[in-house]
Coordinates of C-alpha atoms and ligand atoms in Angstrom, one line a residue:
X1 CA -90.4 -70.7 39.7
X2 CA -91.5 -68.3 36.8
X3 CA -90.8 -71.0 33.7
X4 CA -92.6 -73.8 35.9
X5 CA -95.9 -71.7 36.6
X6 CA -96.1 -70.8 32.6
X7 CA -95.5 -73.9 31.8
X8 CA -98.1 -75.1 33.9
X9 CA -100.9 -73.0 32.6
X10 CA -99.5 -73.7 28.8
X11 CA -100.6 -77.8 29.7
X12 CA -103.4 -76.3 31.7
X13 CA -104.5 -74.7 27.9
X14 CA -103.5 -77.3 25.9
X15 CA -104.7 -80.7 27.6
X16 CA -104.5 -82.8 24.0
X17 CA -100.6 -81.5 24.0
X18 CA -100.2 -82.3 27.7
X19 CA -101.0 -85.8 26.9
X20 CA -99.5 -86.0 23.7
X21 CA -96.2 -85.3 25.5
X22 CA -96.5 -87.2 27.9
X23 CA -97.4 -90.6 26.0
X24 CA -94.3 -89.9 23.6
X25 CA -91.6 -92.1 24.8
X26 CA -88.7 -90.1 23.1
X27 CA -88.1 -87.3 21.6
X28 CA -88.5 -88.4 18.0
X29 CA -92.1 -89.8 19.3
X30 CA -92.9 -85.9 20.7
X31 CA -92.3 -84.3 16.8
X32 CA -94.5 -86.8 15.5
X33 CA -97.3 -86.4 17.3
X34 CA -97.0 -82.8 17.2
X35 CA -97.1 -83.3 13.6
X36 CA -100.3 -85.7 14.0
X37 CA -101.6 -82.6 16.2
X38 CA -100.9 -80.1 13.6
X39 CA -101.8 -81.4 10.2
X40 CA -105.6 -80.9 10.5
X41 CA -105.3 -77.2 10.7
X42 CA -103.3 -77.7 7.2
X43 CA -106.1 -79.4 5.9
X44 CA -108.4 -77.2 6.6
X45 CA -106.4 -74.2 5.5
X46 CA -104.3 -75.8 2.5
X47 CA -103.6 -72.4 1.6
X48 CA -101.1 -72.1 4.4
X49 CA -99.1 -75.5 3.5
X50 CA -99.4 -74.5 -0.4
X51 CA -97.1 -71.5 1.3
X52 CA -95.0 -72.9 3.5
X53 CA -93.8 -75.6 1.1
X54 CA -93.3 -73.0 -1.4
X55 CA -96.0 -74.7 -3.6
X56 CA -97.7 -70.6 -3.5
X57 CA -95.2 -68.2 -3.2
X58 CA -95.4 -64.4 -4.0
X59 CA -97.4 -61.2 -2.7
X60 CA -100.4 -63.1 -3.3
X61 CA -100.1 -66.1 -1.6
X62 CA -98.6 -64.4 1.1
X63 CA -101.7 -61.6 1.5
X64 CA -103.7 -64.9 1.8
X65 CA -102.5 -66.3 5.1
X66 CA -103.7 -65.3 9.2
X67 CA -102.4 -64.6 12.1
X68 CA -102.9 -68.1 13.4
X69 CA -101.3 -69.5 9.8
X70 CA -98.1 -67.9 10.6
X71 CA -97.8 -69.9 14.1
X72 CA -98.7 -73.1 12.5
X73 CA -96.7 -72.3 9.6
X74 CA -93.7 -71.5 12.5
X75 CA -94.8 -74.9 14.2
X76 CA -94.3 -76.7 10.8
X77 CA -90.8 -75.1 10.8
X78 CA -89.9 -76.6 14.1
X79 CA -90.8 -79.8 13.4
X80 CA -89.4 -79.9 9.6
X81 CA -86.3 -78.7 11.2
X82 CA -86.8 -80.9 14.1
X83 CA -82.8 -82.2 14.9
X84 CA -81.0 -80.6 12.6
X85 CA -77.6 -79.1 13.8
X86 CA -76.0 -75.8 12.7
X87 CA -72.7 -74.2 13.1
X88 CA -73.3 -71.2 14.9
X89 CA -70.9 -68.1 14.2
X90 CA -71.9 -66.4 16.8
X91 CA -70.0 -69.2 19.3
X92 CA -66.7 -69.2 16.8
X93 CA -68.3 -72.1 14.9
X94 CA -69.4 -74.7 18.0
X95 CA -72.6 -76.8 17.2
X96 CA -75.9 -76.0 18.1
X97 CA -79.4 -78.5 17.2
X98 CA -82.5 -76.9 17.1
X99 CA -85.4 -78.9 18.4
X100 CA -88.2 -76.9 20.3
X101 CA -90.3 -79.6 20.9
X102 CA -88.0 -81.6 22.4
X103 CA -87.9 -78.8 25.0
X104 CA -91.7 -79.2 25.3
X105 CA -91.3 -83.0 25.9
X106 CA -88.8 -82.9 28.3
X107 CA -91.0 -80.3 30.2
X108 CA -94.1 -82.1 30.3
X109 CA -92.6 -85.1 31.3
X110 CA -90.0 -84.3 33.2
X111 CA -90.5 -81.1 35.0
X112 CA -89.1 -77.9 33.3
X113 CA -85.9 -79.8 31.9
X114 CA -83.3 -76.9 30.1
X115 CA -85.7 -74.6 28.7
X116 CA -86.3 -71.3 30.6
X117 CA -89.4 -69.1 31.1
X118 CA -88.7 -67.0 28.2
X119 CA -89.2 -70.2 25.9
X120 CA -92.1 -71.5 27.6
X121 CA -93.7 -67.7 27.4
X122 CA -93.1 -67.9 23.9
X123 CA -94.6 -71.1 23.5
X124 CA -97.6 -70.1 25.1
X125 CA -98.4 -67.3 22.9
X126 CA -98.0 -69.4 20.0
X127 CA -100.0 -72.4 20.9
X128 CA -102.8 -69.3 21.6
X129 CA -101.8 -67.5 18.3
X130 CA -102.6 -71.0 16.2
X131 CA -105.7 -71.4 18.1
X132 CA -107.0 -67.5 17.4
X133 CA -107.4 -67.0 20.9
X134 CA -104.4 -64.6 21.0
X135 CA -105.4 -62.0 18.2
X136 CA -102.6 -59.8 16.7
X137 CA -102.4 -56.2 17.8
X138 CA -100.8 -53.5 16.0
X139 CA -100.0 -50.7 17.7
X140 CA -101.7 -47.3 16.1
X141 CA -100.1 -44.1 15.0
X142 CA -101.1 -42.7 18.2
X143 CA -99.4 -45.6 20.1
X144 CA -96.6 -45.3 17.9
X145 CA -96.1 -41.3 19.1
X146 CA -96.6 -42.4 23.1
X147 CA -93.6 -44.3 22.5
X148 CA -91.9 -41.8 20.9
X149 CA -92.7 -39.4 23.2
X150 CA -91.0 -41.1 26.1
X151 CA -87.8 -40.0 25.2
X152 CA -86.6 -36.9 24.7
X153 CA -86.4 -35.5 20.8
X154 CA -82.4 -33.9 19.5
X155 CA -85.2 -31.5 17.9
X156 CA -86.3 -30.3 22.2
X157 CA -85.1 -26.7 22.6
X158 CA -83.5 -28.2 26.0
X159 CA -81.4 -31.2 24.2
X160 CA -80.4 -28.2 21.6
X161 CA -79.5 -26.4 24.4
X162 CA -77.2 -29.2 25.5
X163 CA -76.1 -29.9 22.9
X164 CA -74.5 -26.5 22.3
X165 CA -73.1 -26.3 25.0
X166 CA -71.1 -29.5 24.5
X167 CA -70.1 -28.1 21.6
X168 CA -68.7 -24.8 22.9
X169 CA -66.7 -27.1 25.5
X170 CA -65.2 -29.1 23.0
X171 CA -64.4 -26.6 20.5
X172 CA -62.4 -24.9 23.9
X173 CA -60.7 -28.4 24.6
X174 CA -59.5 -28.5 20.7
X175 CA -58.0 -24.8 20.8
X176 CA -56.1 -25.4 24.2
X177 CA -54.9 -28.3 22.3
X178 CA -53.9 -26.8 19.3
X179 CA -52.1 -24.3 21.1
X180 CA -50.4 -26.5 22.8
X181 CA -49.3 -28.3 19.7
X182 CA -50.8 -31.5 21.0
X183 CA -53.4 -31.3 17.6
X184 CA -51.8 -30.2 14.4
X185 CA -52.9 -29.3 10.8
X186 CA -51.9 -26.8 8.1
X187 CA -55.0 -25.8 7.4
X188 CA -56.9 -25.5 10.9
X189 CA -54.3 -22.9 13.0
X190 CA -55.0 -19.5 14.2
X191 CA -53.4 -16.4 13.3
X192 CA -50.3 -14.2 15.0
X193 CA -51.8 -12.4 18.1
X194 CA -55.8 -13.2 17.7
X195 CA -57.7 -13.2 20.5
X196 CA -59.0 -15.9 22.8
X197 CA -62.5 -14.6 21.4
X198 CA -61.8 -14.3 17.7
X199 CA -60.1 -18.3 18.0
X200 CA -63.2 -19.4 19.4
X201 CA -64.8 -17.8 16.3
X202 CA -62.9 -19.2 13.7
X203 CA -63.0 -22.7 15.5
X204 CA -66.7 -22.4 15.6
X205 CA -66.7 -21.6 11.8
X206 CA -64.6 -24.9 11.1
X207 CA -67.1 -26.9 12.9
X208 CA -69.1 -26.1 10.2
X209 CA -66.7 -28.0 8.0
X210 CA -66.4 -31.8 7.6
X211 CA -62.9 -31.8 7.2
X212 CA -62.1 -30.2 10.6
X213 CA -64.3 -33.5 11.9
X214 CA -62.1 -35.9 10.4
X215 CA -59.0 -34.5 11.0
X216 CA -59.4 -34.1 14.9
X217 CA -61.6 -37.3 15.3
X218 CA -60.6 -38.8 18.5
X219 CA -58.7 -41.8 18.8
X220 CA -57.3 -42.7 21.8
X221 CA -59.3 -43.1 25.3
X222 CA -57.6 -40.5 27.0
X223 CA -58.3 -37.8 24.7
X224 CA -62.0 -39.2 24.7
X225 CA -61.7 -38.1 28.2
X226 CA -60.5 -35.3 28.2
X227 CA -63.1 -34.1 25.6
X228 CA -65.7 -35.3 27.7
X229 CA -64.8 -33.5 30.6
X230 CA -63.1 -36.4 32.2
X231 CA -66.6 -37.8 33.6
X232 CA -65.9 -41.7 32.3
X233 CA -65.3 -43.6 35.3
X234 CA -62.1 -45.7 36.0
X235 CA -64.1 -48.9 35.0
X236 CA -65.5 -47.3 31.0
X237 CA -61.8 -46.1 30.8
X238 CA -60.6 -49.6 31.5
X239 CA -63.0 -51.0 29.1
X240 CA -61.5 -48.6 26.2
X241 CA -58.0 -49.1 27.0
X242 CA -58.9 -53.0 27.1
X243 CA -60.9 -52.1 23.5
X244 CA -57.2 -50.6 22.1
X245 CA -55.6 -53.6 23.2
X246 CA -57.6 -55.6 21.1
X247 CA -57.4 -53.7 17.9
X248 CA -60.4 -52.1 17.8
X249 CA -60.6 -49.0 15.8
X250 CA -61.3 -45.9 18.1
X251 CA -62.5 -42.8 15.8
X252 CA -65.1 -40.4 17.5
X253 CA -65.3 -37.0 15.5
X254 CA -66.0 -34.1 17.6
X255 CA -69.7 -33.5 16.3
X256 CA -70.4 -37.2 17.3
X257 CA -69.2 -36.5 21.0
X258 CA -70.7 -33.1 21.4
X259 CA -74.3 -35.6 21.3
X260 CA -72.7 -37.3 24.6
X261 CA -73.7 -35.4 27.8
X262 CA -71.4 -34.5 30.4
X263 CA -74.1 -33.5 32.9
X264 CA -77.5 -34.2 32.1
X265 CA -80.7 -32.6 34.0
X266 CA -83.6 -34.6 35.3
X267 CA -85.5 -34.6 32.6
X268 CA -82.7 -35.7 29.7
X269 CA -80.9 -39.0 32.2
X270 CA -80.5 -41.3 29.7
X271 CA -81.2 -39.6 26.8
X272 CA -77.8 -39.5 25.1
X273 CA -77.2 -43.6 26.3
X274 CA -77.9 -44.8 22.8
X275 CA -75.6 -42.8 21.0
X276 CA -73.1 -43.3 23.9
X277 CA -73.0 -47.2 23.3
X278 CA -71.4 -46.8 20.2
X279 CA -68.7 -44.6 21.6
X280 CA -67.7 -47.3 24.4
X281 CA -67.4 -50.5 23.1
X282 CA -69.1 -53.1 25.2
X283 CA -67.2 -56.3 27.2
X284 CA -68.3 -58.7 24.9
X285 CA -67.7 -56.6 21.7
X286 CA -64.3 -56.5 22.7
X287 CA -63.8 -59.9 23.5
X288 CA -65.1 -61.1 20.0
X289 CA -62.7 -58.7 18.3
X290 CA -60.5 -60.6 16.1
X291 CA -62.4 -63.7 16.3
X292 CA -65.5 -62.6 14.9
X293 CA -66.0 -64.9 11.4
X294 CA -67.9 -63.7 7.6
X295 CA -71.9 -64.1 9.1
X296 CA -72.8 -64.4 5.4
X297 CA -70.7 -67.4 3.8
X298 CA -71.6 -65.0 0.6
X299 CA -68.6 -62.6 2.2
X300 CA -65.9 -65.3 2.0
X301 CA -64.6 -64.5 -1.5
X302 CA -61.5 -66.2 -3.1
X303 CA -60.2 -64.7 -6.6
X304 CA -61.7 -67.1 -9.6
X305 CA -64.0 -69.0 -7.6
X306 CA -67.9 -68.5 -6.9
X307 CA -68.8 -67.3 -3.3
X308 CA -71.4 -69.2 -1.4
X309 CA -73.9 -68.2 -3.3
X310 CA -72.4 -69.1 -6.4
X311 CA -71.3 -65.9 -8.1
X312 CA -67.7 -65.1 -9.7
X313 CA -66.8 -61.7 -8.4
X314 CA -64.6 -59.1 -10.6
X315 CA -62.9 -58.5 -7.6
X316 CA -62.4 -59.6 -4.3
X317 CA -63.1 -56.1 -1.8
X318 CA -65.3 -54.1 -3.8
X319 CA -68.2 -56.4 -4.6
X320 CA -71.0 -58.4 -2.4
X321 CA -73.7 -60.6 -4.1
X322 CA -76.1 -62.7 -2.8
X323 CA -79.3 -62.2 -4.4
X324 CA -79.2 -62.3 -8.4
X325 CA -81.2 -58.7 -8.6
X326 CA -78.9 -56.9 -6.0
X327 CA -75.2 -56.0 -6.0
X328 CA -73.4 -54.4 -3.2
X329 CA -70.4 -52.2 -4.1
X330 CA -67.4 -50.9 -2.0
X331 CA -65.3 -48.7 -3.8
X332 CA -61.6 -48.2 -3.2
X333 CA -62.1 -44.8 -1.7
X334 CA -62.2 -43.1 1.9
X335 CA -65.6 -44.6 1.7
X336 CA -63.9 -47.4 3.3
X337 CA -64.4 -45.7 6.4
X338 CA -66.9 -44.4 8.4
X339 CA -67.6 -41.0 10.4
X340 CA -67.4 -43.7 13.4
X341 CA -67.8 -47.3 14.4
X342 CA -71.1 -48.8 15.2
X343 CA -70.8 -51.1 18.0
X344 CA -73.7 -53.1 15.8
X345 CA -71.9 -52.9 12.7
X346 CA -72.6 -56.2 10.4
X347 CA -69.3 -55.4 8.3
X348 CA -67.0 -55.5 12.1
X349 CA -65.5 -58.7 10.3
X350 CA -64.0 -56.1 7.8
X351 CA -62.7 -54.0 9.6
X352 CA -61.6 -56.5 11.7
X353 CA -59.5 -57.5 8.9
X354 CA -58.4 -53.9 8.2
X355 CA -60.6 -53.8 4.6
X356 CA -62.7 -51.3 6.6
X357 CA -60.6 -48.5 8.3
X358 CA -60.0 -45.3 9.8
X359 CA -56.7 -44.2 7.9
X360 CA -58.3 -41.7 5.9
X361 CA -55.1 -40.8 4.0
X362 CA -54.5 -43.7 3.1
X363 CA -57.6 -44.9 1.8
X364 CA -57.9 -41.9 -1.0
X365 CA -58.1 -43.5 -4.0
X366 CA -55.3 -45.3 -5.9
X367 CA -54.2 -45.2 -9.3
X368 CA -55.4 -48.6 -9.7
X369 CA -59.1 -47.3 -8.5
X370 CA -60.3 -46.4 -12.1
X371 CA -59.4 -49.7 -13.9
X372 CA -61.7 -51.1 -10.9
X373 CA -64.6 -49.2 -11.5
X374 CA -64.1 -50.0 -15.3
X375 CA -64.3 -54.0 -14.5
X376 CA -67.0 -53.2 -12.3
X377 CA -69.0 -51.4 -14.6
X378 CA -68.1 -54.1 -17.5
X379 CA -69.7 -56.5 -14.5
X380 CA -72.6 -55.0 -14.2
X381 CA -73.1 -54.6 -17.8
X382 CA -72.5 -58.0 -18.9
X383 CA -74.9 -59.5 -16.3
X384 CA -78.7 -59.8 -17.2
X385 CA -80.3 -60.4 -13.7
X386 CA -79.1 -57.3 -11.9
X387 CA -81.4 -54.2 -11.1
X388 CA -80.3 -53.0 -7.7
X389 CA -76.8 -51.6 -6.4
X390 CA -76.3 -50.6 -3.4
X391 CA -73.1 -48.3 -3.0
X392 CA -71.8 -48.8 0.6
X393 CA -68.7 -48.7 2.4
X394 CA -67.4 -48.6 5.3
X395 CA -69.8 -45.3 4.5
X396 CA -70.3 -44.1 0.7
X397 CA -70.8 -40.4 1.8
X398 CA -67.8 -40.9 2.9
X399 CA -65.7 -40.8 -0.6
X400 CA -64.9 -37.0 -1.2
X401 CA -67.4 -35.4 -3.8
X402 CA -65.3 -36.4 -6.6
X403 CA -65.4 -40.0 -5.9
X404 CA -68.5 -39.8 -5.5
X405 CA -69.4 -37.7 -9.2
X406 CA -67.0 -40.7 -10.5
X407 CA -68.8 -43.7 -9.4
X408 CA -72.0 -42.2 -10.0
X409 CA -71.0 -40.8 -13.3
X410 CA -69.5 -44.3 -14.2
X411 CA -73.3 -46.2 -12.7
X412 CA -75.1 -43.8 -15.2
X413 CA -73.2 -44.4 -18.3
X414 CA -73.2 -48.3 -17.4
X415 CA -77.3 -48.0 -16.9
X416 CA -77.2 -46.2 -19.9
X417 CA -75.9 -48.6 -22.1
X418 CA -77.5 -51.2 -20.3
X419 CA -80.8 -49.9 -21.5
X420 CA -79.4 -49.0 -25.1
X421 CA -78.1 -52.7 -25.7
X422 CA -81.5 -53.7 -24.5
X423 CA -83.6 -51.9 -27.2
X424 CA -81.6 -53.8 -30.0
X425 CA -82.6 -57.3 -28.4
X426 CA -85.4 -59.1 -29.2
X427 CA -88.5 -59.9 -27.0
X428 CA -87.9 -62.6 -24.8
X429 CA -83.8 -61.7 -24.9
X430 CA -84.1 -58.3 -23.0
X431 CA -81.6 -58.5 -19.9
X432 CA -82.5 -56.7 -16.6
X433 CA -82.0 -52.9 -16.3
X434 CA -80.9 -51.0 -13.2
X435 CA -84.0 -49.2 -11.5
X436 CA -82.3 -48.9 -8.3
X437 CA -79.4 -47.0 -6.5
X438 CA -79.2 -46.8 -2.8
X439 CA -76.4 -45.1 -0.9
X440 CA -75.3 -46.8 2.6
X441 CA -74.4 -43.9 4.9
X442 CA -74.7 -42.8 8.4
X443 CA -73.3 -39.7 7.8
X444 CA -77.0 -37.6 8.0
X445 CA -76.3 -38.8 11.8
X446 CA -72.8 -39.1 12.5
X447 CA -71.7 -36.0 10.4
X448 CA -74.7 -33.9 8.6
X449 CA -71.9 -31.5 8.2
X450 CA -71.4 -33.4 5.1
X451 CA -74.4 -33.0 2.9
X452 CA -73.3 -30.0 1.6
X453 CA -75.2 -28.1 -1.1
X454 CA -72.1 -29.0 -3.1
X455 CA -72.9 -33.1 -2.6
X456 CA -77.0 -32.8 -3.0
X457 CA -76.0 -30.7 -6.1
X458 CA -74.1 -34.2 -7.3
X459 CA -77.0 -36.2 -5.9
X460 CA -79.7 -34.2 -7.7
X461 CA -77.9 -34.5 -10.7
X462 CA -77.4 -38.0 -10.6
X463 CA -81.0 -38.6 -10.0
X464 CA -82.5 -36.8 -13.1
X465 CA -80.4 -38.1 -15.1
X466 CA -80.3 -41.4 -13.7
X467 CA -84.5 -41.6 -14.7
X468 CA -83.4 -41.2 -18.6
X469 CA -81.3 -44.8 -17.7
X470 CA -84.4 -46.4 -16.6
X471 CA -83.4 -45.9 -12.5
X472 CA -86.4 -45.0 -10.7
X473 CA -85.1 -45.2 -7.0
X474 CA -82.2 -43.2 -5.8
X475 CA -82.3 -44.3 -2.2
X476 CA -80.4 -42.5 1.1
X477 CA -80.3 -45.8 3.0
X478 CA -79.3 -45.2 6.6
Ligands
SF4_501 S1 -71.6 -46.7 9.4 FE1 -72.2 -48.8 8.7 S2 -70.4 -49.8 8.0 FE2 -69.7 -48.0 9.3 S3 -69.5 -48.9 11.3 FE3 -71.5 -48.1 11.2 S4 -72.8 -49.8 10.6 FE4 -70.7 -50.3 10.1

């Protein structure tokens, strides 16, 4: 067996651990003498400890340490840690310890005994790395483009071609559909008498437009279907059908899909698989739906009492914090959505719960949206540690190009006074000013329809004016 062989020639390479494991008589014994085996390499590199027990800490310190300090440092952990149990989220909350060595122990004295060959591989390498005979290799640029190069590029003139002529089959399947009354809006119909040429036209224009995306996003699986030529087998149509069942959100807009291949030549098998996986929901994604619990305890927020990490919140949906210098904001706009959903999306417990949704019209901003913003604002002015918001969603490119003007309107003036407020205190009494804004969005990749010269027009202005506030990053975060 695989796991037995490396586990062989990991006591083969490490005779003094062999025989350390073997003379524990319990588990308990097996940390300790690890810990016996480990402490001279602290000694000799104090440096390393000073770090580990946060004695150093800082750019500095951290500069300072090896290759081999980080798998002794990593040893440490395990046998700090050594028994400790943890409620893990990702099995609904069951218990799970964490004791590598005791995995070690168990092997060397009683064959492999629960761990498998992954573990022991692992162990392996870091039992070399801490000994310097495995030395760190970073991949080159060079390297770095081999890799790349192995897949195929949206930017090949093939893929383009592809891609096009997804599009042109879509934007057919969405006029036979609008014909037929099937899709309906007031403002994407076609004329008395045009031809089936001059529809094609105009439909080709609206593809243009973001709107047209979000208004004939797909969301059911048989329209998925029938936009992808009806080429998903029985079994992926099963799978979204199961996905509805469950509640999970189904929006695809028709630029999104038009990235899915129907047909792919020799050269291009594959090449759309990434992008598909977030289109088809996988089994276990849709088994979790609805059970899936806050992975940061920060996220559970209760009005008038400090989340996990000890902040008082303004208010309960539009705010994150877990760090004193960062905020994360989610405004009460269509930036609750996104131009899809990302199988891998970190926020599914909020959409889960409907914060995070796909009803665009109802999730255009309310009249109670402005006194939000205010109390946010007031927030972030009154607090003296904060220097970095990040404006996410659901998406923040999301929220129309007013929203967008408002909040960032309503961040500048806040900055602004920030740093006035500032200049009248003394030395010593000077709070923290914001130097950072990042947008969350996907949209460069799920909709580039929407930077508009209209929205970098807002962005632009938002970030030379934002520099006379003291904000020296304006980030796109994707
Ligand atoms: S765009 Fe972001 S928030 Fe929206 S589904 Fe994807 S990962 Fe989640």
């Amino acid at each position: 067996m695989k796991s037995h062989r490396i586990l062989r020639q990991l006591l083969k390479e490490n005779p003094e651990i062999d025989r350390l494991m073997r003379e524990a008589n319990d588990k308990e014994a097996a940390v300790e003498a690890m810990r016996q085996w480990i402490t001279p390499y602290f000694e000799k590199n104090p440096h390393a400890m000073a770090y580990y027990s946060n004695r150093e800490n800082g750019r500095e310190a951290f500069d300072k340490l090896s290759w081999s300090d980080y798998g002794a440092i990593r040893l440490m952990d395990y046998i700090q840690n050594a028994g400790r149990i943890f409620e893990d989220l990702n099995l609904r909350g069951d218990l799970v310890g964490s004791n590598p060595i005791k995995y070690l122990w168990m092997a060397a004295k009683h064959g492999t005994g629960g761990a498998n060959q992954h573990f022991f591989y692992d162990t392996l390498m870091l039992f070399r790395q801490i000994k310097g005979t495995l030395k760190r290799k970073m991949p080159d640029r060079q390297q770095l483009q081999e890799w790349m190069d192995r897949h195929p590029s949206g930017l090949d003139e093939e893929i383009m071609k592809i891609r096009k002529h997804n599009r042109d089959r879509i934007i057919k399947v969405i006029i036979e559909k609008i014909e037929a009354g099937e899709l309906k809006s007031r403002r994407y119909q076609f004329g008395e008498g045009m031809s089936p040429e001059q529809k094609f036209l105009l439909a080709s224009n609206w593809w243009k437009d973001t709107n047209f995306h979000l208004k004939f996003a797909i969301r059911s699986p048989k329209m998925l279907n029938e936009m992808l030529n009806n080429s998903l087998s029985t079994k992926t149509m099963e799978l979204l059908h199961e996905a509805r069942e469950a509640g999970l959100p189904s929006f695809v807009n028709p630029y999104y899909l038009s990235l899915l291949n129907v047909s792919e030549p020799g050269f291009a098998i594959g090449s759309d698989l990434a992008i598909r996986d977030y289109v088809i929901y996988s089994k276990q994604l849709i088994k979790e739906f609805g059970q899936i619990v806050a992975w940061e305890m920060e996220d559970i927020i209760e009005p008038g009492k400090p989340n996990a990490a000890g902040w008082i919140l303004p208010t309960i949906h539009n705010l994150h914090r877990r760090y004193p210098e960062v905020a994360i904001m989610i405004p009460d706009t269509v930036g609750r959505a996104c131009g899809g959903l990302c199988v891998s999306c970190q926020r599914m417990y909020d959409f889960q719960s409907g914060h995070l949704n796909f009803n665009l019209d109802k999730l255009k901003p309310k009249e109670t949206w402005p006194q939000k913003l205010q109390k946010l604002m007031d927030y972030f002015e009154e607090d003296t540690q904060l220097r970095d918001i990040l404006i996410t969603g659901g998406d923040a490119l999301m929220s129309s190009d007013k929203s967008m003007q408002t909040i960032l309107q309503a961040v500048y003036e806040m900055a602004m006074r920030k740093k006035e407020s500032n200049r009248n205190l003394p030395e010593g009494k000077k709070i923290a000013e914001i130097t950072r804004v990042r947008l969350g969005t996907r949209l460069p990749v799920f909709l580039p329809q929407r930077i508009t010269k209209e929205l970098i027009a807002i962005l632009a202005d938002f970030e030379q004016k934002g520099t006379q506030a003291g904000i020296k990053q304006f980030v796109i975060q994707t």
